CSV table of C-alpha atoms in Angstrom, one decimal:
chain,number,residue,atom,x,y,z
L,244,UNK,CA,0.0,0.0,0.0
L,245,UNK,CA,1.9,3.0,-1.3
L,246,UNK,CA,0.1,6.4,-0.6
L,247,UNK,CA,0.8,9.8,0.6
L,248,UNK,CA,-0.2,10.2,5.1
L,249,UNK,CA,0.3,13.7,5.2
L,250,UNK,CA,-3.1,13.7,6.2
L,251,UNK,CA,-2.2,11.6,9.5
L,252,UNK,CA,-1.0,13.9,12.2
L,253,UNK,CA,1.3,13.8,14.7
L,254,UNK,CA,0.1,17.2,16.7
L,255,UNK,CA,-3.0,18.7,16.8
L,256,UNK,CA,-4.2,20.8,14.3
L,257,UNK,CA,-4.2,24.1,16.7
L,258,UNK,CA,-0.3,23.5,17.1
L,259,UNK,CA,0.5,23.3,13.4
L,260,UNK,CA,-0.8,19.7,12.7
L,261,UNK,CA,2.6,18.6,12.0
L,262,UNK,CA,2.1,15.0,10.0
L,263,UNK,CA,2.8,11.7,11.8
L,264,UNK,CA,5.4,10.9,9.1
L,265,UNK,CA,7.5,13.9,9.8
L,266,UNK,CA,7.6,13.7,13.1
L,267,UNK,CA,8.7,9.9,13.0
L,268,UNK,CA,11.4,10.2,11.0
L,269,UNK,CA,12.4,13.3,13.1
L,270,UNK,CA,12.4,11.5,16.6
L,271,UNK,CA,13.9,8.7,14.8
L,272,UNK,CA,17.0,10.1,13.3
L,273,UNK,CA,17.6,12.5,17.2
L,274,UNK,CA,16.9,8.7,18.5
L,275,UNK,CA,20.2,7.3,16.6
L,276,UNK,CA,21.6,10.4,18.0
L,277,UNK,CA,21.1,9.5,21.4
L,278,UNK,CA,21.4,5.6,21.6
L,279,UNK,CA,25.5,6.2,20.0
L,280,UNK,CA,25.9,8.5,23.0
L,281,UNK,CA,24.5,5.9,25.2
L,282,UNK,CA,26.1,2.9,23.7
L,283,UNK,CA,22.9,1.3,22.6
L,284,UNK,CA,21.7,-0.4,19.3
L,285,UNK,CA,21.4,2.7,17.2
L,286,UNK,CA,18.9,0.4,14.8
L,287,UNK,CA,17.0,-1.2,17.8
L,288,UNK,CA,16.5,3.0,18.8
L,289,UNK,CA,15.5,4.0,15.2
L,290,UNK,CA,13.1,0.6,15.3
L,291,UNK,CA,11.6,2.0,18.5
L,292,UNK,CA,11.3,5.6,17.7
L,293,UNK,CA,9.1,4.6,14.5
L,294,UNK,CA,7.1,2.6,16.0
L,295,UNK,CA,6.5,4.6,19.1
L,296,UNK,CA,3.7,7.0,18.0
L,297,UNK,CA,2.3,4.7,14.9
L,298,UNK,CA,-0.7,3.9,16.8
L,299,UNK,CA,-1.8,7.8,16.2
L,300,UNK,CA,-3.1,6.0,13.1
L,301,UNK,CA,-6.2,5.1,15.2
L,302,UNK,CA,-9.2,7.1,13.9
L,303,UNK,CA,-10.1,7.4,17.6
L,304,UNK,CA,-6.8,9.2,18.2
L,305,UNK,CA,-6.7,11.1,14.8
L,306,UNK,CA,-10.1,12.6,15.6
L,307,UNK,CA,-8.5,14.2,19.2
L,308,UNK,CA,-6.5,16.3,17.5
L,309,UNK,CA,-9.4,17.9,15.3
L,310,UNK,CA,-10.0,21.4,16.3
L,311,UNK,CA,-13.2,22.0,18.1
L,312,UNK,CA,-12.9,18.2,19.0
L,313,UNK,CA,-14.5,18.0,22.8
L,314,UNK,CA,-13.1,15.2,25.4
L,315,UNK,CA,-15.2,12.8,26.4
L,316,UNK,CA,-15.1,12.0,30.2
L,317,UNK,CA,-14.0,9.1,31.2
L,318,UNK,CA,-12.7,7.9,28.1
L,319,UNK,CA,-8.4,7.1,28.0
L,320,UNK,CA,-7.2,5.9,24.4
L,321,UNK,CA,-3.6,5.8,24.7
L,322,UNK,CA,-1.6,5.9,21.2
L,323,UNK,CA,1.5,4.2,22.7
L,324,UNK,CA,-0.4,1.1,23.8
L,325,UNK,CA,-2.4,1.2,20.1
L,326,UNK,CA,1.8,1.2,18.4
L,327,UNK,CA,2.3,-2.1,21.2
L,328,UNK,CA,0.0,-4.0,19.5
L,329,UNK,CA,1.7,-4.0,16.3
L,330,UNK,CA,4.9,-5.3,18.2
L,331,UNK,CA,4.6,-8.5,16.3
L,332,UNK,CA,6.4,-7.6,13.3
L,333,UNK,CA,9.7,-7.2,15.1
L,334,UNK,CA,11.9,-10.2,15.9
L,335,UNK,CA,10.9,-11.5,19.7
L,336,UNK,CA,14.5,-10.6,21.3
L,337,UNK,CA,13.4,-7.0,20.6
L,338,UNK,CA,10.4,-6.9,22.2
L,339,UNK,CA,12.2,-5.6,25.7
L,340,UNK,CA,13.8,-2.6,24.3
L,341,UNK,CA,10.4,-1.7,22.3
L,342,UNK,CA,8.4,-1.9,25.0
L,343,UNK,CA,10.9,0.2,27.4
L,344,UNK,CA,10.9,2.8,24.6
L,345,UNK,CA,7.1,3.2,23.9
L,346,UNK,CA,5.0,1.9,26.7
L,347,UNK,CA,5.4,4.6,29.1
L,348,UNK,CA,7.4,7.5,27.5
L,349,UNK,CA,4.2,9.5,28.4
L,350,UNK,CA,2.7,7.8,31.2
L,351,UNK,CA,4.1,5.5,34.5
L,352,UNK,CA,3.5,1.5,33.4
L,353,UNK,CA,1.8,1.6,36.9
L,354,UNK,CA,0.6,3.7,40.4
L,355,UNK,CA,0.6,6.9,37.3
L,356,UNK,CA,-0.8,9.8,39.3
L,357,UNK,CA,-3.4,9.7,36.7
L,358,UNK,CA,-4.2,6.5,36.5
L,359,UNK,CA,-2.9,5.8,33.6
L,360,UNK,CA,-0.2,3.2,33.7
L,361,UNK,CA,-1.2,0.7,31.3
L,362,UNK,CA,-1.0,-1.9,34.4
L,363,UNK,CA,-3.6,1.0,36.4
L,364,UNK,CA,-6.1,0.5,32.6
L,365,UNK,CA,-5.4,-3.4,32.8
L,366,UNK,CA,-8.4,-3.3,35.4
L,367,UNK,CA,-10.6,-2.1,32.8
L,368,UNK,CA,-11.7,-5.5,30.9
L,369,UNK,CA,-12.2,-2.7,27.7
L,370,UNK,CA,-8.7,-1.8,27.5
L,371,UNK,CA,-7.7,-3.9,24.6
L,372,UNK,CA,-10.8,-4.1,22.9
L,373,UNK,CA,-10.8,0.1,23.3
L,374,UNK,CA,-7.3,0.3,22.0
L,375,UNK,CA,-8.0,-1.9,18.9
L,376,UNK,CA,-11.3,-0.2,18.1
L,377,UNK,CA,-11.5,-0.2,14.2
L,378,UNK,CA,-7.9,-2.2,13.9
L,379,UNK,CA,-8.7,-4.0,10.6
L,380,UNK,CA,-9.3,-0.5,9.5
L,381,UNK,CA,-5.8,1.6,10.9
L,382,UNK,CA,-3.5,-1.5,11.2
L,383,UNK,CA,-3.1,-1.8,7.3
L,384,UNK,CA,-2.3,2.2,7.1
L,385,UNK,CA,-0.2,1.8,10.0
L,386,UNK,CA,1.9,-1.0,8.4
L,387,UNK,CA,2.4,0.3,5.0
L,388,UNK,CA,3.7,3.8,7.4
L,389,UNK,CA,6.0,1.5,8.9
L,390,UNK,CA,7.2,0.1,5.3
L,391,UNK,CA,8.0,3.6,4.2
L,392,UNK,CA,10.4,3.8,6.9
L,393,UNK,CA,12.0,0.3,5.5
L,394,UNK,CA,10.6,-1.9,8.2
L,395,UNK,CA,9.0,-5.2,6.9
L,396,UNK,CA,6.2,-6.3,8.1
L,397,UNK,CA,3.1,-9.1,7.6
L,398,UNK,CA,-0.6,-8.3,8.1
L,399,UNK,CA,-1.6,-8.8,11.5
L,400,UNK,CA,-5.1,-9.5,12.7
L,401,UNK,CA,-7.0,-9.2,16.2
L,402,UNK,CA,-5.5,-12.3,17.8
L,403,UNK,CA,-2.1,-11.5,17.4
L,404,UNK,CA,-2.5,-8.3,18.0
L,405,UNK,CA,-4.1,-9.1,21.6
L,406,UNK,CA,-1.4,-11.5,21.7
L,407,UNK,CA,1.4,-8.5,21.6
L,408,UNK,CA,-0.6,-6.8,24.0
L,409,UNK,CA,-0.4,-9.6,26.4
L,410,UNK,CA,2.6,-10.1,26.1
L,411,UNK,CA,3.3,-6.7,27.3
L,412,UNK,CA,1.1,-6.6,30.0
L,413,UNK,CA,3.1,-9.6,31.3
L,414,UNK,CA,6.5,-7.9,30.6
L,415,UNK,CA,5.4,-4.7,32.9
L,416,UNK,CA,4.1,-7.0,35.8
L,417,UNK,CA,7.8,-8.4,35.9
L,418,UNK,CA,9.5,-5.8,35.9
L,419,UNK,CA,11.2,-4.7,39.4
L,420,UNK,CA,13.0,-1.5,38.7
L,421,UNK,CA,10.8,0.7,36.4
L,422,UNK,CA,14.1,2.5,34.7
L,423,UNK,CA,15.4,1.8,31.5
L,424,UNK,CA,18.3,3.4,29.1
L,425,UNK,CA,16.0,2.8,26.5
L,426,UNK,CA,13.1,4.8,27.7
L,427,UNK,CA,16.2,7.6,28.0
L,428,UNK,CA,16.9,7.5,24.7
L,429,UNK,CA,13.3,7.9,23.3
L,430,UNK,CA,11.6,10.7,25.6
L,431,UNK,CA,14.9,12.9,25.0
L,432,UNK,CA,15.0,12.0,21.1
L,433,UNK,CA,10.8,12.7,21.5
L,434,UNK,CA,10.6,15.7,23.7
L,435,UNK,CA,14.1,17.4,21.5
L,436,UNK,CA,12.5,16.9,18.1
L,437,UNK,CA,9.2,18.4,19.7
L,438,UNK,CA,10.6,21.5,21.3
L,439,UNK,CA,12.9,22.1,18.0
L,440,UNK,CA,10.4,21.4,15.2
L,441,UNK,CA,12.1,21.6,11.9
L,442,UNK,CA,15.1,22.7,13.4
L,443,UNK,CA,16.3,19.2,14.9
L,444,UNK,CA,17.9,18.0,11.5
L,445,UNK,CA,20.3,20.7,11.1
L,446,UNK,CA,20.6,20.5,15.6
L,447,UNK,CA,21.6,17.1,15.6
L,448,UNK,CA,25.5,17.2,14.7
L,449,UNK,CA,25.7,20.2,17.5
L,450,UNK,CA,24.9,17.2,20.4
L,451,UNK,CA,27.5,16.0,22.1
L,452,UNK,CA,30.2,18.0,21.7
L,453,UNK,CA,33.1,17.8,23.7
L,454,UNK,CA,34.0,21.2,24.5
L,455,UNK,CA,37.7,22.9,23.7
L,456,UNK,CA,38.3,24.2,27.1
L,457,UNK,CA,41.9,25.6,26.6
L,458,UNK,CA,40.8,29.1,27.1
L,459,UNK,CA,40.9,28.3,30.7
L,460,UNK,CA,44.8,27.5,30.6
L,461,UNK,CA,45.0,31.1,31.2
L,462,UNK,CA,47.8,32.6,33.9
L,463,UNK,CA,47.8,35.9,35.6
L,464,UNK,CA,49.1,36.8,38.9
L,465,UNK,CA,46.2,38.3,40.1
L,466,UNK,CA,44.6,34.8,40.0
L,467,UNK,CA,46.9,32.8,42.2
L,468,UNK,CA,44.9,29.5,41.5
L,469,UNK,CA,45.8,29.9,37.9
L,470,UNK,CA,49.4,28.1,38.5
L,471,UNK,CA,48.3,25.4,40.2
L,472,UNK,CA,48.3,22.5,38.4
L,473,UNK,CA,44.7,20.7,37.2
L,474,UNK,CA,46.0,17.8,36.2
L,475,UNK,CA,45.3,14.7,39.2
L,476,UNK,CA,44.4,11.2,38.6
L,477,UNK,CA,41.5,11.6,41.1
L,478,UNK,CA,37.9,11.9,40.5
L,479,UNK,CA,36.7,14.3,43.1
L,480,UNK,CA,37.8,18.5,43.7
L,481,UNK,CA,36.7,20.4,46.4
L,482,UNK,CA,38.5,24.2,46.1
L,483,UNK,CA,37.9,26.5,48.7
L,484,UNK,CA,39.7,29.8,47.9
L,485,UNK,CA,38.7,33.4,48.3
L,486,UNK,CA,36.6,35.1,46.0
L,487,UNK,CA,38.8,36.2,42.7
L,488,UNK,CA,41.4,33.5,43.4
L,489,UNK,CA,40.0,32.1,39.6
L,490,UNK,CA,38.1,28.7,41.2
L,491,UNK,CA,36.2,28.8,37.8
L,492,UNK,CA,38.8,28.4,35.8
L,493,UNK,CA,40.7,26.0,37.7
L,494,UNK,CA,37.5,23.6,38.1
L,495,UNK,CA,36.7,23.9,34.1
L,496,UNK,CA,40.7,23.1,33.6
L,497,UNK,CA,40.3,19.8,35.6
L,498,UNK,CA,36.8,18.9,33.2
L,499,UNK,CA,37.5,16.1,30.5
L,500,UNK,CA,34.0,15.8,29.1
L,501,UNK,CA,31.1,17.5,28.7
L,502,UNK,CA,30.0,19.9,31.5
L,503,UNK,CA,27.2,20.8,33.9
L,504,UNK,CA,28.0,23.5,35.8
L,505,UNK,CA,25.4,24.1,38.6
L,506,UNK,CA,25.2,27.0,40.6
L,507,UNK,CA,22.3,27.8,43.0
L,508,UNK,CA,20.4,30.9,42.2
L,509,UNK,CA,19.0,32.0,39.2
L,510,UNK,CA,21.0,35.2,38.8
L,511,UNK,CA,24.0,33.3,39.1
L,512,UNK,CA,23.5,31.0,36.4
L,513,UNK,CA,22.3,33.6,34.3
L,514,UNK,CA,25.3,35.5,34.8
L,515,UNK,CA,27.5,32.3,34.4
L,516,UNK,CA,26.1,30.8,31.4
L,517,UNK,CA,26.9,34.9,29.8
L,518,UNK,CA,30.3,34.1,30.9
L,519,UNK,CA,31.1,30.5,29.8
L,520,UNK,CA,29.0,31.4,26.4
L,521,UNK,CA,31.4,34.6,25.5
L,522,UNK,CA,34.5,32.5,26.7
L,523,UNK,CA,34.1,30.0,24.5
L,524,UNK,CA,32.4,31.5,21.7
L,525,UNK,CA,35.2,31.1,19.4
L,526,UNK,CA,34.8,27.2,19.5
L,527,UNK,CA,31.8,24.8,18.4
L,528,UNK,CA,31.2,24.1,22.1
L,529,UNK,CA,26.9,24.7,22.3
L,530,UNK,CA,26.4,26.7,25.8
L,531,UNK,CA,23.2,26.4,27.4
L,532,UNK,CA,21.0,27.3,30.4
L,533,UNK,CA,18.2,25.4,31.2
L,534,UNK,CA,16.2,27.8,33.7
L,535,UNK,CA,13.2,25.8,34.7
L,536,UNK,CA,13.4,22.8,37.4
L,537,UNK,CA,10.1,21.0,36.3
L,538,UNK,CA,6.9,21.4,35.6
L,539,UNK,CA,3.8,20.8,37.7
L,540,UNK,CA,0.1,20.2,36.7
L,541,UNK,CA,-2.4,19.9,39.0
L,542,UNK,CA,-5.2,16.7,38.3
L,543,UNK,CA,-8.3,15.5,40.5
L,544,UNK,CA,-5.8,13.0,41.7
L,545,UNK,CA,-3.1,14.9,42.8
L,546,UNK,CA,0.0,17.1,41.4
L,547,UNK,CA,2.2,15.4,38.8
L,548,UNK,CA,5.9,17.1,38.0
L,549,UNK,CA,8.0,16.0,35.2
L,550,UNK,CA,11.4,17.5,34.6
L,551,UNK,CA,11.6,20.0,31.5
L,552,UNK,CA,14.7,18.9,30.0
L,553,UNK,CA,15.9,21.2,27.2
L,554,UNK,CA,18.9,20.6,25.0
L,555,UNK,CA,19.9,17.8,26.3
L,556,UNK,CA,23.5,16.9,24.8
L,557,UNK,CA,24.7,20.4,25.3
L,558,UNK,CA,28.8,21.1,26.1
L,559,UNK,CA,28.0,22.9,29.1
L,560,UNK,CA,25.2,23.0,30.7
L,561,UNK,CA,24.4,26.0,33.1
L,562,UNK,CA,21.4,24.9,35.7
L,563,UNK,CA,20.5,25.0,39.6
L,564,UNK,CA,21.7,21.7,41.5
L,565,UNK,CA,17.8,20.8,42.1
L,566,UNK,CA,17.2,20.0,38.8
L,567,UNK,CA,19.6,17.3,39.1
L,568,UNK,CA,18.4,16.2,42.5
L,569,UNK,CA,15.4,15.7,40.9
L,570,UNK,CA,16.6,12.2,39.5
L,571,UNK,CA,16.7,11.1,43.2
L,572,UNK,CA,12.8,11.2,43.6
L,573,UNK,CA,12.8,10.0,39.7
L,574,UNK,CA,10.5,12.7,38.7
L,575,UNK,CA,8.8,12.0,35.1
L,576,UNK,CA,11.3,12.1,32.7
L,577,UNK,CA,14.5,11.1,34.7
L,578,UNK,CA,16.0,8.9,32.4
L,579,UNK,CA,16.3,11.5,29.8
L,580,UNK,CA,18.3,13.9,32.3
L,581,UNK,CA,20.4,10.7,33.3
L,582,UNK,CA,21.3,10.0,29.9
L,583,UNK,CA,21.9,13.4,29.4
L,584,UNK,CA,24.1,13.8,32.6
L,585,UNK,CA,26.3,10.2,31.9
L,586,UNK,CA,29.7,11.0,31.3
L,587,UNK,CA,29.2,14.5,32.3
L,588,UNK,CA,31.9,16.6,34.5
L,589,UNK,CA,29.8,18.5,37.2
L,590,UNK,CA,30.8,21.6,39.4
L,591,UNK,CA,28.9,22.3,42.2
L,592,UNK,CA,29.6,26.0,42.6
L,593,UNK,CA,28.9,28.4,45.7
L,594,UNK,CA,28.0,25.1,47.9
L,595,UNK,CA,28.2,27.1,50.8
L,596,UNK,CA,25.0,28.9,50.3
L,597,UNK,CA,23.5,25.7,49.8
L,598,UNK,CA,20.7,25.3,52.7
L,599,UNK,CA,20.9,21.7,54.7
L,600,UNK,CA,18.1,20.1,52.9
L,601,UNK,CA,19.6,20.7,49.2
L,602,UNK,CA,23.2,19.6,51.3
């Protein structure tokens, strides 16, 4: 089935109605981006990033993002669990890194603050049969998507399709530590391509960058820290010096990788990331400041946060220290800030305004 989907959308229609095949191929190629950073399959990542929103083939899904379209109550059609049931055409030994990628890269697999884990909707008897309303129709359109993007694939009907799903459902219930690299690598690759729109293709060779730090080899005499040597086997630094003794510089001398430097006020990283950003301005290092620490909205059930993480795969990174902490109480979207952060140098600047708690 050859055809043109541009009439299949991704985003709803009041925020551009950006077609479902754009926005696949977009989160797929940021996906290979992210899964050679991490040291994963970069094919298993692209399989995973195409498949992840396919089930927004679903008529009931295409018609939510109609303008004037009005909610109904009570009703949860998940697309990610709709893409799940076309898992089948993937070889079995991949099923564990697609499901880590799709099944929950917008909700929790279970206890969601919504109630919406797909192991909270497995109460509902309708689940399945709700999220393969019309399947004979969408799965065909869905598939030849999928083809487009070089994927083979068979026809699938109900069975196997419920099948997949079960199979899923299973896979969650097993699962003891609800973290995954994988899931990492697809809500940063998702929620990058989203917050860049047409920008991410020409983005993508600015990630990872290791920055040039050499303007920091810098001596003066004013800045007696400025002779002593940076070089030292060990992992850990902890300067205490007085102000204008040229700590910065000495703690971005003893960096290797990629930096986040945290400082904790908001006028202090402002100020910083002016500084690092006109020091380094002559190289391809990509400065950037990530100002909020997350993002709360309020439900019937309770308050949900996720962490708002922009450019991930910066060179340095200028941000408060609680935005980091945040991956202790794994705050929705952790795993993207942990892939983000692996490999990282850190600086903890000004820890001694720090109060006990963030101590």
């Amino acid at each position: 089935m050859a055809g043109n989907y541009d009439n299949i959308l991704a985003k709803h229609e009041d925020r551009g109605g950006m077609p479902l095949m754009q926005h696949l191929k977009s989160v797929a190629d940021a996906a290979v981006v992210f899964a050679r950073y991490a040291g994963l399959d970069e094919t298993l990542a692209r399989k995973g990033a195409i498949l992840h929103d396919i089930g927004k083939v679903s008529p009931l899904f295409q018609r939510t993002l109609k303008h004037g379209y009005i909610h109904q109550p009570g009703f949860i059609f998940r697309h990610e669990i709709a893409s799940l049931l076309l898992l089948s055409i993937f070889p079995e030994n991949e099923w564990p890194a697609l499901i880590d990628m799709i099944v929950a890269h917008h909700k929790s697999i279970s206890q969601d603050i919504s109630g919406k884990g797909i192991l909270d909707l497995d109460g509902d008897m309708n689940s399945f049969a709700r999220h393969a309303d019309k399947f004979e129709e969408w799965s065909p359109i869905a598939l030849a998507i999928l083809e487009v993007f070089g994927i083979e694939t068979h026809p699938i009907d109900l069975e196997e399709a419920k099948e997949s799903y079960e199979f899923v459902i299973d896979y969650c219930e097993k699962k003891t530590l609800n973290v995954s690299k994988w899931k990492g690598v697809l809500m940063a690759a998702d929620h990058y391509t989203s917050a860049l729109g047409e920008k991410v293709e020409d983005s993508l060779g600015k990630l990872f960058i290791t920055p040039n730090l050499n303007f920091y080899n810098r001596t003066h005499h004013l800045y007696p820290l400025s002779f002593v040597d940076a070089n030292d086997a060990r992992k850990h630094t902890l300067v205490t010096a007085p102000t204008g003794a040229g700590k910065t510089d000495f703690l971005l001398r003893r960096c290797k990788g990629r930096v986040f430097y945290t400082l904790p006020f908001q006028a202090s990283i402002n100020a910083m990331y002016d500084r690092v950003r006109n020091d380094l301005k002559g190289t391809d290092a990509q400065v950037h400041l990530l100002h909020a620490a997350s993002g709360m909205k309020v439900r019937e059930q309770g308050v949900e946060e996720r962490i708002l993480q922009h450019h991930p795969g910066a060179s340095v990174k200028v941000l408060t220290p609680h935005q980091m902490a945040s991956i202790v109480f794994g705050i929705k979207g952790f795993e993207a800030m942990l892939l983000d952060l692996e490999g990282c140098d850190v600086i903890l600047d000004e820890i001694h305004t720090y109060a006990s708690e963030m101590q």
